[in-house]
Amino acid sequence: MTTMTKTEGEPALPGSDPFLSVRDLHVRFSTEDGIVKAVDGLSFDLERGKTLGIVGESGSGKSVTNLTVLGLHNPMSTTVTGEILLDGQELTGASNRTLEKLRGNKMAMIFQDPLTALSPYYTVGRQIAEPFMKHTGASKREGRAKAIEMLEKVGIPQPKTRVDDYPHQFSGGMRQRAMIAMSLICNPDLLIADEPTTALDVTVQAQILDLLKDLQQEFGSAIILITHDLGVVSKIADDLLVMYAGRAVERGSVREVIKSPQHPYTWGLLSSMPRLSSDVNEPLSPIPGTPPSLLNPPTGCAFHPRCEFLDLVGGTRCATDRPDLPAGRGSACHLTAEQKQSVFIEKIQPRLG
Amino acid sequence: MSKDTTITKADAVPSPRDGASGETLLEVTGLTKHFPIHAGFPIKHKVGAVQAVDGIDLTIHTGESFGLVGESGCGKSTTGRLITRLLEPTGGKISYRGRDITRATRKEMMPVRSEIQMIFQDPYSSLNPRQTVGTIIGGPMEINNINPPGGREQRVRELLETVGLNPEHYNRFPHEFSGGQRQRIGVARALALEPKLIVADEPVSALDVSIQAQVVNLLQKVQAEMGIAFLFIAHDLAIVRHFTQRVAVMYLGKIVEVGDRDSIYNRPRHPYTHALLSAVPEVDIDGEDRERIRLAGDVPSPINPPSGCRFRTRCWKARDVCASEEPPLIQLGGNRDGHLTACHFPEEPTIAAREEDIILDPALAAIEGAAEKTL
Amino acid sequence: MLRFLVRRTLGALVILLFISAFTYFLFFAIPHDPALLSCGKNCTPDNIALIHRNLGLDEPIPVQYFHYMVGIFAGRHFSVGDCSAPCFGYSFANSDPVWPTILNRFPLTLSLAAGGIVVFLLVGLGAGMLAAWRRGTFIDKFFSSVSLVLSSMQIYFVGPIVLALLVYNNQIMDQPKYVPISEDPVGWFSGLLIPWCVLSIIFTAGYTRMSRSTMIDQLQEEHVRTARAKGMSSRYVFFRYAWRGSLIPIVTMLGLDIGTLLGGAMITEFTFSLAGIGRLAVDSVLRTDLPMLMGVMLFSAALIVLFNIIVDAAYAFIDPRVRLS
């Protein structure tokens, strides 16, 4: 139908080569009910030291993409095609041994729920020190000293005694700090944070987000922040990728996507959530319908069954012809640039208040 | 701030509301729930208590939407369960339309039960998977022996239509519906008995963003059309602001501030309310003129809450008096009627950015302090 | 920990008291007079009365029970002689003292059960873990099918077949026998090898399936994924993270199985004509030999209770959340 090559070419600034580059990534799971197309032709770039926010709802493929980057998918039931280049190194076909050397070292990950993501059987200090000892060959004593240093850096009080605590002796926020300490201990070039604050209280979330942002300055890691919350990305991301049903539907800098979004799905996301500053008498404008099943995604544009603006495109184009995501700033939608702009200004902006 | 300002006095202050008639529907005074902790040897005995709710007062008026916000462990969900009498209060008084229902027996509760309904957070575990939608929604009518004109089935079909589901789905089972649709079934069940008050405990937080708005709109429609009062419990401050006219902020089992929406969100006085509002990640690129407050650490355990003011261990204004004396929930000078704050050293009534951010988190303070020095 | 042990020991004593009373009173509900056993052919009512008095059966049952319990802790005087604590009395059938008899028979049953545990844990856990490690492959399917077949095998069915194949027909191995380990370790091992394997068959199958499924569950835990995300090797993740988590359900199952295992050991003793506690229990039931039966019952119950205390204490070693709360 559409050629994938069109989606290549990224918003990379001239002269700065992307340090992580994902090209035409497809991830499929075989399940009892059929093949799930979890990620369907995704391409994006990330520069050194920058933060990319990936926004989408459950089932949009945002988490799967990043597990695939680290090679943490289940190889028995998953088919991965496409390219993942980390600093010029191809990861899609890489051996487990190669990936093990990169994980926790050059690329690290923070998970959503720090209670289940830390093992209850080992001390926090041991779990933090493990990747350091493995990747640098440090001794137990050096590992422990480094773990204490990292705990201090992420703001755990009395790190010298807390290093010997077990995760269940930590509060939720402290556990997530320990996860951050663990992920940064080898000074990774790439840090993937999968909903790092969703399980936390609001006041703790703010601390953790600021901490991630501040530590990024210090460690210089590039961050991929996966979230369903546009508010969270707008706090710390530079660029934004909006995903729907396994595909990227809009891309641009955070400012561009939030100030002048182009895709009807992004419009829907923005206008369905109330803000502290929005007009309380204005009802929310939800996206009608429900997210599609990835077993049997809609033809054409996957969003068309829920889209308000089919008529503007006219005919059956949205249902038959899958729109491409152009290079750089843009959205995968059949509306013309003028239509997008006028719809946003006339219909969407008033809703946002 | 004399000592004789009792907490109950606060309730006498009339609450300004948008439109509603002003008749008191539910009044809660000194409501307390302590969950005992048993341990010991050789015979287990009570060694302490989780002070989930510790003496709160609130009033909900007919047709009003009242919000309860706070972080985990603040007791907001327990409060909801106490009011619906799913939990037995340890102390205090709940009166519904002037009748004391705190210790009402099952039989005495019968007429009240049908008027106070609950919507739960998890649309997956709160519906019996072995019952059809018709049975789930019609069940409350059967138990309370209510026979609407046209029959119960007809009424259930009407309710399905009201909540935006196909009446033809009467005989389907919950697993055939998506999360958002299940939450609609939960709403229909709550509406079946034509309640006067619905306690909604985090009704949208388990749903996807695009579905949340659908359910919030449905609840708003129901509230406006049927004049049902809501106790809306949530941790999402923006949704509470959107949905409710009056809001109470809870912290470790206490209400620290309560007032009309505008007062709480734009002129908060309690430092915790300030911290909470400032922590909300807003979709904002520039124009960040809100204050920035970053507390240190997490909420302490409700098993051994701090003495005096419970927020003092995380508060930047805490002094000795905060540890020795519990601040009463009172109307401070300059506050609107009904805007009550429990604080010895209240903040200025504004959420605008301060000259200097308040950063209590040691890691943030260290990094940002170092960055400032190098500048 | 000490407090835990004291509390559990007190609880265990209460349980044993209940078991002893229950067994004692149940015995007298059987319409059978133990005096008939030693009365012989020319039994007169006078003889029976005499035997009753000698055995202490002429007193009310609660009083008899009281004397019995006191005897365990304080010793007891019988017409045949003094019986020092712990006194479980003398056999009705052959006047053997109960306690020394049990102590004499116990090493065999202990050897049998302990060897059985070692075999089924080694083979069962090993096969289960291998199946989980190579999930979905031929090895996994092979172990799963074999364990399904083995779990339907009974000791009294497999035992004679093995004996016929290995001992009687082909003379590959000697007839199973018991030699105390202190006398001849090699003989002890070779004599019990066949009973161990036969006893552990059903358990092996159960532990294979159990350890496979708990390992697969554990491998899907988020903290296992975190360990992989840190770059730890598959083997390290498997043994340090996943296996550690699967120990709890395995130890729980072991605690539940200890009673079944003792029962299995008794059947095994019968199958291979070995004279252990199991043999003793069955004989004393058939002879309505109350003192011996009581002794065996209480001894086995005490073993099971003790083992369960050990299992509960093991939780604390495995899981810091149990230890520190």
CSV table of N, CA and C in Angstrom, one decimal, chain A residues 265-319:
chain,number,residue,atom,x,y,z
A,265,TYR,N,-6.0,12.9,16.7
A,265,TYR,CA,-5.8,12.1,17.9
A,265,TYR,C,-5.2,13.0,19.0
A,266,THR,N,-4.1,13.8,18.6
A,266,THR,CA,-3.5,14.7,19.5
A,266,THR,C,-4.5,15.7,20.0
A,267,TRP,N,-5.3,16.2,19.1
A,267,TRP,CA,-6.3,17.2,19.5
A,267,TRP,C,-7.2,16.5,20.6
A,268,GLY,N,-7.6,15.3,20.3
A,268,GLY,CA,-8.5,14.6,21.2
A,268,GLY,C,-7.8,14.5,22.6
A,269,LEU,N,-6.6,14.0,22.6
A,269,LEU,CA,-5.9,13.9,23.9
A,269,LEU,C,-5.8,15.2,24.7
A,270,LEU,N,-5.5,16.3,24.0
A,270,LEU,CA,-5.4,17.6,24.6
A,270,LEU,C,-6.7,18.1,25.2
A,271,SER,N,-7.8,17.8,24.4
A,271,SER,CA,-9.0,18.5,24.8
A,271,SER,C,-9.8,17.5,25.7
A,272,SER,N,-9.4,16.3,25.9
A,272,SER,CA,-10.2,15.4,26.8
A,272,SER,C,-9.7,15.5,28.2
A,273,MET,N,-8.5,16.1,28.5
A,273,MET,CA,-8.1,16.2,29.9
A,273,MET,C,-8.2,17.7,30.4
A,274,PRO,N,-8.8,17.8,31.6
A,274,PRO,CA,-9.0,19.1,32.1
A,274,PRO,C,-7.6,19.6,32.6
A,275,ARG,N,-7.5,21.0,32.7
A,275,ARG,CA,-6.2,21.5,33.2
A,275,ARG,C,-6.6,22.4,34.4
A,276,LEU,N,-5.6,22.7,35.2
A,276,LEU,CA,-5.9,23.6,36.3
A,276,LEU,C,-6.3,25.0,35.9
A,277,SER,N,-6.0,25.3,34.6
A,277,SER,CA,-6.3,26.7,34.2
A,277,SER,C,-7.5,26.7,33.2
A,278,SER,N,-8.1,25.5,32.9
A,278,SER,CA,-9.2,25.5,31.9
A,278,SER,C,-10.5,26.0,32.5
A,279,ASP,N,-11.4,26.4,31.7
A,279,ASP,CA,-12.7,26.9,32.1
A,279,ASP,C,-13.5,25.8,32.6
A,280,VAL,N,-14.0,25.8,33.8
A,280,VAL,CA,-14.7,24.7,34.4
A,280,VAL,C,-16.1,24.6,33.8
A,281,ASN,N,-16.6,25.6,33.2
A,281,ASN,CA,-18.0,25.4,32.6
A,281,ASN,C,-18.0,24.8,31.3
A,282,GLU,N,-16.8,24.7,30.7
A,282,GLU,CA,-16.6,24.1,29.4
A,282,GLU,C,-16.6,22.6,29.5
A,283,PRO,N,-17.5,21.8,29.0
A,283,PRO,CA,-17.4,20.4,29.1
A,283,PRO,C,-16.2,19.8,28.4
A,284,LEU,N,-15.7,18.7,28.9
A,284,LEU,CA,-14.6,18.0,28.2
A,284,LEU,C,-15.0,17.5,26.9
A,285,SER,N,-14.0,17.4,25.9
A,285,SER,CA,-14.4,16.9,24.6
A,285,SER,C,-13.7,15.5,24.5
A,286,PRO,N,-14.3,14.5,24.9
A,286,PRO,CA,-13.6,13.2,24.8
A,286,PRO,C,-13.5,12.7,23.4
A,287,ILE,N,-12.6,11.8,23.2
A,287,ILE,CA,-12.5,11.1,21.9
A,287,ILE,C,-13.6,10.0,21.9
A,288,PRO,N,-14.5,10.0,20.9
A,288,PRO,CA,-15.5,9.0,21.0
A,288,PRO,C,-14.9,7.6,20.7
A,289,GLY,N,-15.7,6.5,21.1
A,289,GLY,CA,-15.3,5.2,20.9
A,289,GLY,C,-14.2,4.7,21.8
A,290,THR,N,-13.6,3.5,21.4
A,290,THR,CA,-12.6,3.0,22.2
A,290,THR,C,-11.3,2.6,21.4
A,291,PRO,N,-10.2,2.5,22.0
A,291,PRO,CA,-9.0,2.2,21.2
A,291,PRO,C,-9.1,0.9,20.5
A,292,PRO,N,-8.5,0.7,19.3
A,292,PRO,CA,-8.8,-0.5,18.5
A,292,PRO,C,-8.0,-1.7,19.0
A,293,SER,N,-8.5,-2.9,18.6
A,293,SER,CA,-7.8,-4.1,18.9
A,293,SER,C,-6.6,-4.2,18.0
A,294,LEU,N,-5.5,-4.6,18.5
A,294,LEU,CA,-4.3,-4.7,17.6
A,294,LEU,C,-4.3,-6.1,16.9
A,295,LEU,N,-5.2,-6.9,17.2
A,295,LEU,CA,-5.4,-8.2,16.5
A,295,LEU,C,-5.9,-7.9,15.1
A,296,ASN,N,-6.8,-6.9,15.1
A,296,ASN,CA,-7.5,-6.7,13.8
A,296,ASN,C,-7.6,-5.1,13.7
A,297,PRO,N,-6.5,-4.4,13.5
A,297,PRO,CA,-6.6,-3.0,13.5
A,297,PRO,C,-7.4,-2.5,12.3
A,298,PRO,N,-8.0,-1.3,12.4
A,298,PRO,CA,-8.8,-0.7,11.3
A,298,PRO,C,-7.9,-0.6,10.1
A,299,THR,N,-8.6,-0.6,8.9
A,299,THR,CA,-7.8,-0.4,7.7
A,299,THR,C,-7.5,1.1,7.5
A,300,GLY,N,-6.7,1.4,6.6
A,300,GLY,CA,-6.4,2.8,6.4
A,300,GLY,C,-5.8,3.5,7.6
A,301,CYS,N,-6.2,4.7,7.9
A,301,CYS,CA,-5.8,5.3,9.1
A,301,CYS,C,-6.4,4.6,10.3
A,302,ALA,N,-5.6,4.1,11.3
A,302,ALA,CA,-6.2,3.4,12.4
A,302,ALA,C,-7.1,4.2,13.3
A,303,PHE,N,-7.0,5.5,13.2
A,303,PHE,CA,-7.8,6.4,14.0
A,303,PHE,C,-9.1,6.7,13.4
A,304,HIS,N,-9.3,6.3,12.1
A,304,HIS,CA,-10.5,6.9,11.4
A,304,HIS,C,-11.9,6.5,12.0
A,305,PRO,N,-12.0,5.3,12.6
A,305,PRO,CA,-13.3,5.1,13.2
A,305,PRO,C,-13.7,6.0,14.4
A,306,ARG,N,-12.7,6.7,15.0
A,306,ARG,CA,-13.0,7.6,16.1
A,306,ARG,C,-12.8,9.1,15.7
A,307,CYS,N,-12.5,9.3,14.4
A,307,CYS,CA,-12.1,10.6,14.0
A,307,CYS,C,-13.4,11.5,13.7
A,308,GLU,N,-13.3,12.7,14.1
A,308,GLU,CA,-14.4,13.7,13.9
A,308,GLU,C,-14.4,14.3,12.5
A,309,PHE,N,-13.2,14.2,11.9
A,309,PHE,CA,-12.9,15.1,10.7
A,309,PHE,C,-12.8,14.3,9.4
A,310,LEU,N,-13.5,13.1,9.4
A,310,LEU,CA,-13.4,12.3,8.2
A,310,LEU,C,-14.0,13.0,7.0
A,311,ASP,N,-15.1,13.7,7.2
A,311,ASP,CA,-15.8,14.4,6.1
A,311,ASP,C,-14.9,15.4,5.4
A,312,LEU,N,-14.0,16.1,6.2
A,312,LEU,CA,-13.2,17.1,5.6
A,312,LEU,C,-12.3,16.5,4.5
A,313,VAL,N,-11.9,15.2,4.8
A,313,VAL,CA,-11.0,14.6,3.8
A,313,VAL,C,-11.9,14.1,2.6
A,314,GLY,N,-13.0,13.6,3.0
A,314,GLY,CA,-14.0,13.2,1.9
A,314,GLY,C,-13.7,11.8,1.4
A,315,GLY,N,-14.8,11.2,0.9
A,315,GLY,CA,-14.7,9.9,0.3
A,315,GLY,C,-14.4,8.9,1.3
A,316,THR,N,-13.7,7.8,0.9
A,316,THR,CA,-13.4,6.7,1.8
A,316,THR,C,-11.9,6.7,2.0
A,317,ARG,N,-11.2,7.8,1.7
A,317,ARG,CA,-9.7,7.7,1.7
A,317,ARG,C,-9.2,7.3,3.1
A,318,CYS,N,-9.8,7.9,4.1
A,318,CYS,CA,-9.3,7.6,5.5
A,318,CYS,C,-9.4,6.1,5.8
A,319,ALA,N,-10.4,5.4,5.3
A,319,ALA,CA,-10.6,4.0,5.6
A,319,ALA,C,-9.8,3.1,4.7
